[in-house]
Every structure is written in structure tokens, then in C-alpha cells.
Amino acid sequence: MSGQVQGQIRGWCPGALRPMMSGDGLVLRIRPHAGRLLPEQVLALADLAETHGNGLIDLGSRAHLQLRGVTEAALPALHQALISLDLLDFSAEAEARRNILTTPLHRAGDETLTLVEGLEEALRDAPVLPAKFGFAVDTGAAAILGGASADLRIERAAQGLILRAEGMDRGEPVTQDTAIPRLIEVLHWFLAQGAATRMARLAARPPLNATELPMTGPALVPGRTAAGLCLALPFGQIGAAKLRALAVAPLRLTPWRSVIVEGITRAPVTGLIEDPHDPLLRVAACTGAPGCLSAEAPVRGLARSLAPLVPAGALLHVSGCGKGCAHPRPARLTLTARQGRFDLIEDGTASASPALRGLSPDDLPAILRGRLDPSL
Ligand code: SF4
């Protein structure tokens, strides 16, 4: 299996079989089944990141991993290793279709892992889907993935399971046996509508007998959970040595750039975020310079230094360019790099019209204090 490098295509979502070129080499995206990794897979990935990459691993908003700094010459060996770890699909199209977000709070004996397995099986023969079209299996004690992007969702409701399409408040009651066949029917209906790329953009309503609301729960925060200890990765990135230290139990990856280490109550390594009030959780920052070819300034050091100024409940997004990879949605304040300086955007995305332009990093603390707390 050979890799197809998509170095020049902006907006391409990298996969393991379609890596994307970045400032620090190729980025390989890996989608663990049901967002779960066994300790031996974790150890092997840490080794692969050091041997074939730059030792840095990203955790993305689809609960996927990315190995960074990979060379093209390393792809055959990497792909072979990923096959032996059951972490590679048979084609780039199959890899793209298997865009399934799984609740990290699934419980022993619930339907979640069976549904994910069934959905993966059904998607193997599905037609090619639009880029970014995705699914969520959100069937823990409550549905917690509502804030994450997905076009079709199987969710927990008060009286069982529902199938819900993005853009609809309610879903159709389904069972463990009927959920996947119904989802595939609705998927084919979507594809028959023509050129739409996402479910929520369709003018027509999906053919669902949507009577039930999902039973929703809060998004996951770092700390103890029923499944184990949840640890957030600063800026969604971890080094191979720290990743290796987490291999004391299976890991569940979350779309909040955190992992649950199953069954433990004490962190096996320092440097990860265990406190839900940690200021670093109030900032988002992409790779920035020098790791990304599009970046117009370094961003993570700046975000780290500004984090203590951000009050609880607010979010500061520091973006290396207008693409806004780290937080595609609006944030209370966004700093977008432009030729080494920063534009300030209020309540918008990284590409929105700025309130202030061309700010020096040295001036930012005072400006942010004023904007985040007008009494100062
Ligand atoms: S937002 Fe950041 S990571 Fe995304 S393309 Fe721009 S500089 Fe690169």
C-alpha cells in the first residue's frame, strides 16, 4: 500500500493513506476503532512517532491521532506497522468514510461498541462520501457529543436509542438491531439529494420519524470519570515519551483533545491537564510557525502566556492564519497572525473581520485585559 501525499491541497483532511504536508513534514492521521487504543498499540505508536516522525503526536477534534514530521520514505514501513496494529483501512476512501466519533463514556454492556463495529462494517461498502461527512455513536448514559461535528448520530434517549440527523432537534427511535440499517437508508437518501456536502445544509428534511429528543449530558472535562481518569493534552499535543507513560491501561480518545486512561485515578505522568479549571483549557492554538507552512507567526507560546488572563467561561483562540484549524467556530477573542503581528477579532472566527489590526505580541496582555474585563 503506498501513500498518496496531498502536500499542495489546502483544506484536505489528512489520513494515514493520504498524508498531508506541513511545515515539519508529513502529517499522518490515524483513526483508532471506537476511539480506543490498547496499551500495546499506544506503545507501538509512541515508537513509530519517534522512529518515523518527529516524536510529536496530535489529538484532533475527531478523536483521531496525528503523527507529525514523517518523511515520504518512511511511509511504506509506517503503513505496514499500522496494518499489524489494526489501525489502517484497506483504501484511502474507506479510511475517509470511517469518520465515526464514539462516546468516550461508553459503559460495559451498553450498545456502543457493538454499534460502532456494525457501522464500520456497513460503511466498508458504502459509496464515497463528501469530505468531512461524519457519524457519532453517542450511546453512553447520556449523549455528550452534541457539540462535535457529525451528520448522522445514534444517541441515547430517555426510552432507548434514536437516530438523529444534524439540523434536527429530534430523532427516530431505533434499537440496537435497527439503528445501522436505518442509518444506511438515510445515508443513501442523503446521497440521492445531489451535491450537498453536509446533512445540515440540505433544504429537504431527512425521512426520519423524528419524535424523541436525545438525553443530553455535559461535555467531558479533565478529572475522574466513571471510565477512568480524563487527562487533557496541552494544545492537543503529546510527546512520544509521555504517550508511552500513559500505556498503563487502554486509552479512550475524546474530541476535547483529552484521553481517558481506563480504570485509573492517579495520573501516571506529569504535564497533562487534570484540573478542569486549568487556564490552558481556556485557550486554543494551532501548530503555528514553524510547524505549519501557512502560519504567519508562532502561536502556542503566546497562547500559553495569555491563558491566565482569560476568565472562566471565555475562550481565547490564537491562530497562525485565518484558517483557524484549532477552533473553527467563533471564540470570545481570536488573535489571527498576519505577517508576524496579530489581528484581534471579537466573538468571531479566525477569518472574521478584526476589531484591531497589526498588534504587537508585547501589547497584547494590556489589550486583552481591557477586552476581557472592561472594568480594568
Ligand atoms: S490555522 Fe494554524 S495550523 Fe491551520 S493552516 Fe493556519 S497556521 Fe496552519
Coordinates of C-alpha atoms and ligand atoms in Angstrom, one line a residue:
M1 CA 0.0 0.0 0.0
S2 CA 1.6 3.3 -1.0
G3 CA 0.9 6.7 0.4
Q4 CA -0.6 9.5 -1.7
V5 CA 0.9 12.7 -0.5
Q6 CA -1.5 15.6 -0.6
G7 CA 1.0 18.3 0.0
Q8 CA -0.5 21.1 -2.1
I9 CA -4.2 20.7 -1.4
R10 CA -5.4 23.2 1.1
G11 CA -8.3 22.1 3.4
W12 CA -7.5 18.4 2.8
C13 CA -8.1 16.3 5.9
P14 CA -5.1 14.1 6.2
G15 CA -5.4 10.3 6.6
A16 CA -2.8 7.6 7.1
L17 CA -3.1 6.7 3.4
R18 CA -3.3 10.3 2.3
P19 CA -0.8 12.2 4.5
M20 CA -0.7 16.0 4.3
M21 CA 2.5 18.0 4.0
S22 CA 3.0 20.5 6.9
G23 CA 5.9 22.7 7.9
D24 CA 7.5 19.9 9.9
G25 CA 7.0 17.1 7.4
L26 CA 4.0 14.8 6.6
V27 CA 1.1 14.5 9.0
L28 CA -0.5 11.1 9.2
R29 CA -4.0 10.8 10.7
I30 CA -4.9 7.6 12.4
R31 CA -8.4 6.7 13.4
P32 CA -8.5 4.0 16.2
H33 CA -11.5 1.8 16.1
A34 CA -14.1 3.2 18.5
G35 CA -11.6 5.8 19.6
R36 CA -9.9 3.3 21.8
L37 CA -6.3 2.1 21.9
L38 CA -4.9 -0.9 23.8
P39 CA -1.6 -0.4 25.8
E40 CA 0.4 -2.3 23.2
Q41 CA -1.0 -0.1 20.4
V42 CA -0.1 3.0 22.5
L43 CA 3.5 1.8 23.0
A44 CA 3.9 0.9 19.3
L45 CA 2.5 4.3 18.2
A46 CA 5.0 6.1 20.5
D47 CA 7.8 4.1 19.0
L48 CA 6.6 4.9 15.4
A49 CA 6.3 8.6 16.2
E50 CA 10.0 8.6 17.3
T51 CA 11.3 6.3 14.6
H52 CA 9.4 7.7 11.6
G53 CA 8.3 11.1 12.8
N54 CA 9.5 14.0 15.0
G55 CA 8.2 12.4 18.2
L56 CA 5.1 14.6 18.4
I57 CA 1.6 13.3 18.3
D58 CA -1.6 15.4 17.9
L59 CA -5.0 14.5 19.2
G60 CA -7.7 16.0 17.0
S61 CA -11.2 17.1 17.4
R62 CA -12.5 13.9 15.7
A63 CA -10.7 11.9 18.5
H64 CA -8.0 10.9 16.0
L65 CA -4.3 10.9 16.3
Q66 CA -1.8 12.5 14.0
L67 CA 1.9 11.5 13.7
R68 CA 3.9 14.6 12.7
G69 CA 7.2 15.1 10.9
V70 CA 7.0 12.0 8.8
T71 CA 9.1 11.6 5.7
E72 CA 7.8 10.2 2.5
A73 CA 10.5 7.5 2.6
A74 CA 9.1 6.2 5.9
L75 CA 5.5 5.7 4.6
P76 CA 5.8 2.0 3.5
A77 CA 7.2 0.9 6.8
L78 CA 4.7 3.0 8.7
H79 CA 1.8 1.6 6.8
Q80 CA 3.0 -1.9 7.4
A81 CA 3.3 -1.3 11.1
L82 CA -0.2 0.3 11.2
I83 CA -1.7 -2.8 9.4
S84 CA -0.2 -5.0 12.1
L85 CA -1.7 -2.8 14.7
D86 CA -5.2 -2.9 13.1
L87 CA -5.0 0.8 12.6
L88 CA -5.1 1.1 8.8
D89 CA -8.0 0.8 6.4
F90 CA -7.8 -1.0 3.0
S91 CA -8.1 2.2 1.0
A92 CA -8.0 5.9 1.4
E93 CA -11.7 6.1 0.6
A94 CA -12.5 3.6 3.3
E95 CA -10.4 5.5 5.7
A96 CA -12.3 8.7 4.9
R97 CA -15.7 7.0 5.3
R98 CA -14.9 5.6 8.7
N99 CA -15.3 9.1 10.2
I100 CA -17.1 7.9 13.4
L101 CA -17.0 9.7 16.7
T102 CA -17.6 7.3 19.6
T103 CA -18.6 8.5 23.1
P104 CA -15.6 8.0 25.4
L105 CA -18.1 7.3 28.2
H106 CA -19.5 4.1 26.9
R107 CA -20.1 1.5 29.7
A108 CA -19.6 -2.2 29.9
G109 CA -22.6 -3.9 28.4
D110 CA -24.1 -0.9 26.7
E111 CA -24.7 -0.9 22.9
T112 CA -21.9 1.4 21.9
L113 CA -19.0 -0.8 20.8
T114 CA -21.5 -3.2 19.0
L115 CA -23.0 -0.2 17.1
V116 CA -19.6 1.1 16.2
E117 CA -18.5 -2.3 14.9
G118 CA -21.7 -2.6 12.9
L119 CA -21.4 0.9 11.5
E120 CA -17.8 0.3 10.4
E121 CA -18.9 -2.9 8.7
A122 CA -21.7 -1.2 6.9
L123 CA -19.6 1.8 5.8
R124 CA -17.0 -0.6 4.2
D125 CA -19.2 -1.0 1.1
A126 CA -20.8 2.4 1.2
P127 CA -20.4 4.9 -1.7
V128 CA -17.8 7.6 -1.5
L129 CA -19.0 10.3 0.9
P130 CA -18.3 14.1 0.9
A131 CA -15.2 15.1 2.8
K132 CA -15.9 15.7 6.5
F133 CA -19.2 13.8 6.4
G134 CA -19.2 12.1 9.7
F135 CA -21.1 9.9 12.2
A136 CA -21.5 9.9 16.0
V137 CA -22.3 6.9 18.2
D138 CA -23.3 8.7 21.4
T139 CA -24.9 6.0 23.5
G140 CA -23.3 6.2 26.9
A141 CA -25.6 7.0 29.9
A142 CA -26.3 10.4 28.1
A143 CA -25.5 11.9 24.7
I144 CA -22.4 14.2 25.2
L145 CA -21.1 14.7 21.7
G146 CA -23.7 17.3 20.6
G147 CA -21.1 20.0 20.3
A148 CA -18.9 17.9 18.0
S149 CA -19.5 17.8 14.3
A150 CA -21.4 14.8 12.9
D151 CA -24.1 14.4 10.2
L152 CA -25.9 11.3 11.5
R153 CA -26.0 10.4 15.1
I154 CA -27.1 7.4 17.1
E155 CA -27.9 8.7 20.5
R156 CA -29.2 7.8 24.0
A157 CA -32.8 9.0 24.6
A158 CA -35.0 8.6 27.6
Q159 CA -36.6 5.4 26.3
G160 CA -33.7 3.8 24.4
L161 CA -31.8 4.9 21.2
I162 CA -32.6 7.4 18.5
L163 CA -31.2 8.1 15.0
R164 CA -30.9 11.8 14.5
A165 CA -29.7 13.9 11.6
E166 CA -27.7 17.1 12.1
G167 CA -30.0 20.1 12.0
M168 CA -33.0 18.3 13.6
D169 CA -33.7 18.5 17.3
R170 CA -35.4 15.1 17.5
G171 CA -34.5 11.7 16.3
E172 CA -36.3 8.5 15.3
P173 CA -36.5 5.7 17.9
V174 CA -34.3 2.7 16.9
T175 CA -33.0 -0.4 18.5
Q176 CA -29.5 -1.9 18.6
D177 CA -30.6 -4.1 15.6
T178 CA -32.4 -1.4 13.5
A179 CA -30.0 1.6 14.1
I180 CA -27.4 0.8 11.5
P181 CA -29.8 -0.3 8.7
R182 CA -31.9 2.8 9.2
L183 CA -28.7 5.0 9.3
I184 CA -27.6 3.5 6.0
E185 CA -31.0 4.1 4.4
V186 CA -30.9 7.8 5.5
L187 CA -27.3 8.0 4.2
H188 CA -28.4 6.7 0.7
W189 CA -31.3 9.2 0.8
F190 CA -28.8 12.0 1.5
L191 CA -26.6 10.9 -1.4
A192 CA -29.6 10.8 -3.7
Q193 CA -30.3 14.5 -3.0
G194 CA -27.4 15.7 -5.2
A195 CA -24.4 17.8 -4.4
A196 CA -24.9 18.6 -0.7
T197 CA -21.8 18.2 1.4
R198 CA -23.3 18.1 4.8
M199 CA -26.7 16.9 6.2
A200 CA -27.5 20.2 7.9
R201 CA -27.1 22.1 4.6
L202 CA -29.9 20.2 2.9
A203 CA -33.1 22.1 2.2
A204 CA -35.2 18.8 2.4
R205 CA -35.8 17.2 5.7
P206 CA -34.4 13.7 6.1
P207 CA -37.0 10.9 6.1
L208 CA -37.0 10.2 9.8
N209 CA -40.0 9.8 12.1
A210 CA -38.3 12.2 14.5
T211 CA -40.3 12.1 17.7
E212 CA -37.7 11.8 20.5
L213 CA -35.2 14.2 21.9
P214 CA -31.7 13.0 22.8
M215 CA -31.0 12.7 26.5
T216 CA -28.0 15.0 26.8
G217 CA -25.2 15.3 29.3
P218 CA -22.4 17.8 29.8
A219 CA -19.2 17.7 27.7
L220 CA -16.3 15.8 29.3
V221 CA -13.8 17.8 31.4
P222 CA -10.5 16.6 32.9
G223 CA -10.6 14.7 36.1
R224 CA -12.1 11.5 37.4
T225 CA -14.9 9.9 35.3
A226 CA -16.8 6.6 35.6
A227 CA -14.5 5.2 32.9
G228 CA -11.2 6.3 34.4
L229 CA -9.0 9.4 34.6
C230 CA -9.5 12.1 31.9
L231 CA -6.4 14.0 31.1
A232 CA -6.3 16.9 28.6
L233 CA -3.3 17.4 26.4
P234 CA -2.0 21.0 26.3
F235 CA -2.9 22.3 22.8
G236 CA -3.9 18.7 21.9
Q237 CA -0.3 17.5 21.6
I238 CA 1.8 15.0 23.4
G239 CA 5.4 13.8 23.0
A240 CA 6.2 10.1 22.5
A241 CA 7.7 9.6 26.0
K242 CA 4.6 10.9 27.7
L243 CA 2.3 8.9 25.5
R244 CA 4.3 5.8 26.3
A245 CA 3.9 6.6 30.0
L246 CA 0.1 6.5 29.5
A247 CA 0.2 2.9 28.4
V248 CA -0.8 1.5 31.8
A249 CA -4.3 0.7 30.6
P250 CA -6.4 1.2 27.4
L251 CA -6.9 4.8 26.3
R252 CA -10.1 6.3 25.1
L253 CA -9.6 9.4 22.9
T254 CA -12.1 12.3 23.2
P255 CA -13.0 15.1 20.8
W256 CA -12.0 17.6 23.5
R257 CA -8.3 16.8 23.0
S258 CA -8.1 14.6 26.1
V259 CA -7.8 11.0 26.8
I260 CA -9.4 8.7 29.4
V261 CA -6.9 6.2 30.9
E262 CA -9.3 3.4 31.8
G263 CA -9.7 2.4 35.4
I264 CA -7.1 4.7 37.0
T265 CA -7.5 7.5 39.5
R266 CA -3.9 9.0 39.5
A267 CA -2.1 10.4 36.5
P268 CA 0.8 8.1 35.5
V269 CA 2.8 11.1 34.1
T270 CA 3.0 14.9 34.8
G271 CA 2.5 17.7 32.3
L272 CA -1.0 16.8 31.3
I273 CA -4.1 18.7 32.4
E274 CA -6.0 17.0 35.2
D275 CA -7.7 20.1 36.7
P276 CA -10.9 21.3 34.9
H277 CA -10.1 24.9 36.0
D278 CA -6.6 24.9 34.4
P279 CA -6.2 28.2 32.4
L280 CA -4.7 26.3 29.5
L281 CA -8.2 24.9 28.8
R282 CA -9.4 28.4 28.1
V283 CA -7.0 28.9 25.1
A284 CA -6.9 27.1 21.7
A285 CA -3.9 27.4 19.4
C286 CA -2.9 25.6 16.3
T287 CA 0.6 24.3 15.4
G288 CA 1.5 27.8 14.1
A289 CA 5.1 28.6 12.9
P290 CA 7.4 26.9 12.3
G291 CA 5.4 23.6 12.1
C292 CA 2.8 24.7 9.6
L293 CA 3.6 26.1 6.2
S294 CA 0.7 28.5 6.3
A295 CA 1.5 30.1 9.7
E296 CA 2.4 33.7 9.8
A297 CA 3.7 33.6 13.4
P298 CA 4.4 31.2 16.3
V299 CA 1.2 30.9 18.4
R300 CA 1.4 28.4 21.2
G301 CA 3.9 30.2 23.4
L302 CA 1.8 33.3 23.1
A303 CA -1.4 31.4 24.0
R304 CA 0.3 29.9 27.0
S305 CA 1.4 33.3 28.3
L306 CA -2.0 34.9 27.7
A307 CA -4.0 32.0 29.2
P308 CA -4.0 33.3 32.8
L309 CA -5.8 36.5 31.6
V310 CA -8.8 34.6 30.2
P311 CA -11.6 34.3 32.7
A312 CA -13.5 31.1 33.3
G313 CA -16.2 30.5 30.7
A314 CA -14.3 32.5 28.0
L315 CA -12.1 31.2 25.2
L316 CA -9.1 32.9 23.6
H317 CA -8.1 31.4 20.2
V318 CA -4.7 32.2 18.8
S319 CA -4.4 31.2 15.2
G320 CA -1.4 31.0 12.9
C321 CA -3.6 32.1 10.0
G322 CA -7.2 32.8 9.0
K323 CA -8.0 29.1 8.6
G324 CA -8.5 28.7 12.3
C325 CA -7.7 25.0 12.5
A326 CA -7.6 24.8 16.3
H327 CA -11.1 26.3 16.7
P328 CA -13.1 26.6 13.5
R329 CA -16.0 28.2 15.5
P330 CA -16.3 31.7 16.9
A331 CA -14.5 32.4 20.2
R332 CA -14.8 35.3 22.6
L333 CA -11.5 36.6 21.4
T334 CA -9.4 35.4 18.5
L335 CA -5.9 36.6 17.6
T336 CA -5.1 35.8 14.0
A337 CA -1.4 36.1 12.9
R338 CA -0.7 38.4 10.0
Q339 CA 3.0 38.8 8.9
G340 CA 4.3 38.3 12.4
R341 CA 1.7 40.6 14.1
F342 CA -1.9 39.8 15.2
D343 CA -5.4 40.9 14.3
L344 CA -7.9 40.8 17.2
I345 CA -11.4 39.5 16.4
E346 CA -14.3 39.6 18.9
D347 CA -16.9 36.9 19.0
G348 CA -15.9 35.6 15.6
T349 CA -13.8 33.1 13.8
A350 CA -10.1 33.5 12.8
S351 CA -11.2 34.8 9.4
A352 CA -13.8 37.2 10.6
S353 CA -13.4 41.0 10.3
P354 CA -11.0 42.2 13.1
A355 CA -11.7 44.9 15.6
L356 CA -8.0 45.8 15.8
R357 CA -5.2 45.0 13.3
G358 CA -1.4 44.6 13.3
L359 CA -1.0 44.3 17.1
S360 CA 2.5 43.5 18.5
P361 CA 2.7 40.5 20.8
D362 CA 4.1 42.8 23.5
D363 CA 0.9 44.9 23.5
L364 CA -1.5 42.0 23.7
P365 CA -1.7 41.5 27.5
A366 CA -2.9 45.0 28.2
I367 CA -5.3 44.9 25.2
L368 CA -6.7 41.6 26.3
R369 CA -7.2 42.7 29.9
G370 CA -9.3 45.6 28.7
R371 CA -11.4 43.5 26.4
L372 CA -11.9 40.6 28.7
D373 CA -12.6 42.7 31.8
P374 CA -13.8 46.2 30.8
S375 CA -13.6 47.4 34.5
L376 CA -9.8 47.3 34.3
Ligands
SF4_1 S1 -4.7 27.7 11.3 FE1 -2.7 27.2 12.1 S2 -2.4 25.0 11.6 FE2 -4.2 25.8 10.4 S3 -3.3 26.3 8.4 FE3 -3.3 28.2 9.6 S4 -1.3 28.2 10.7 FE4 -1.6 26.2 9.9

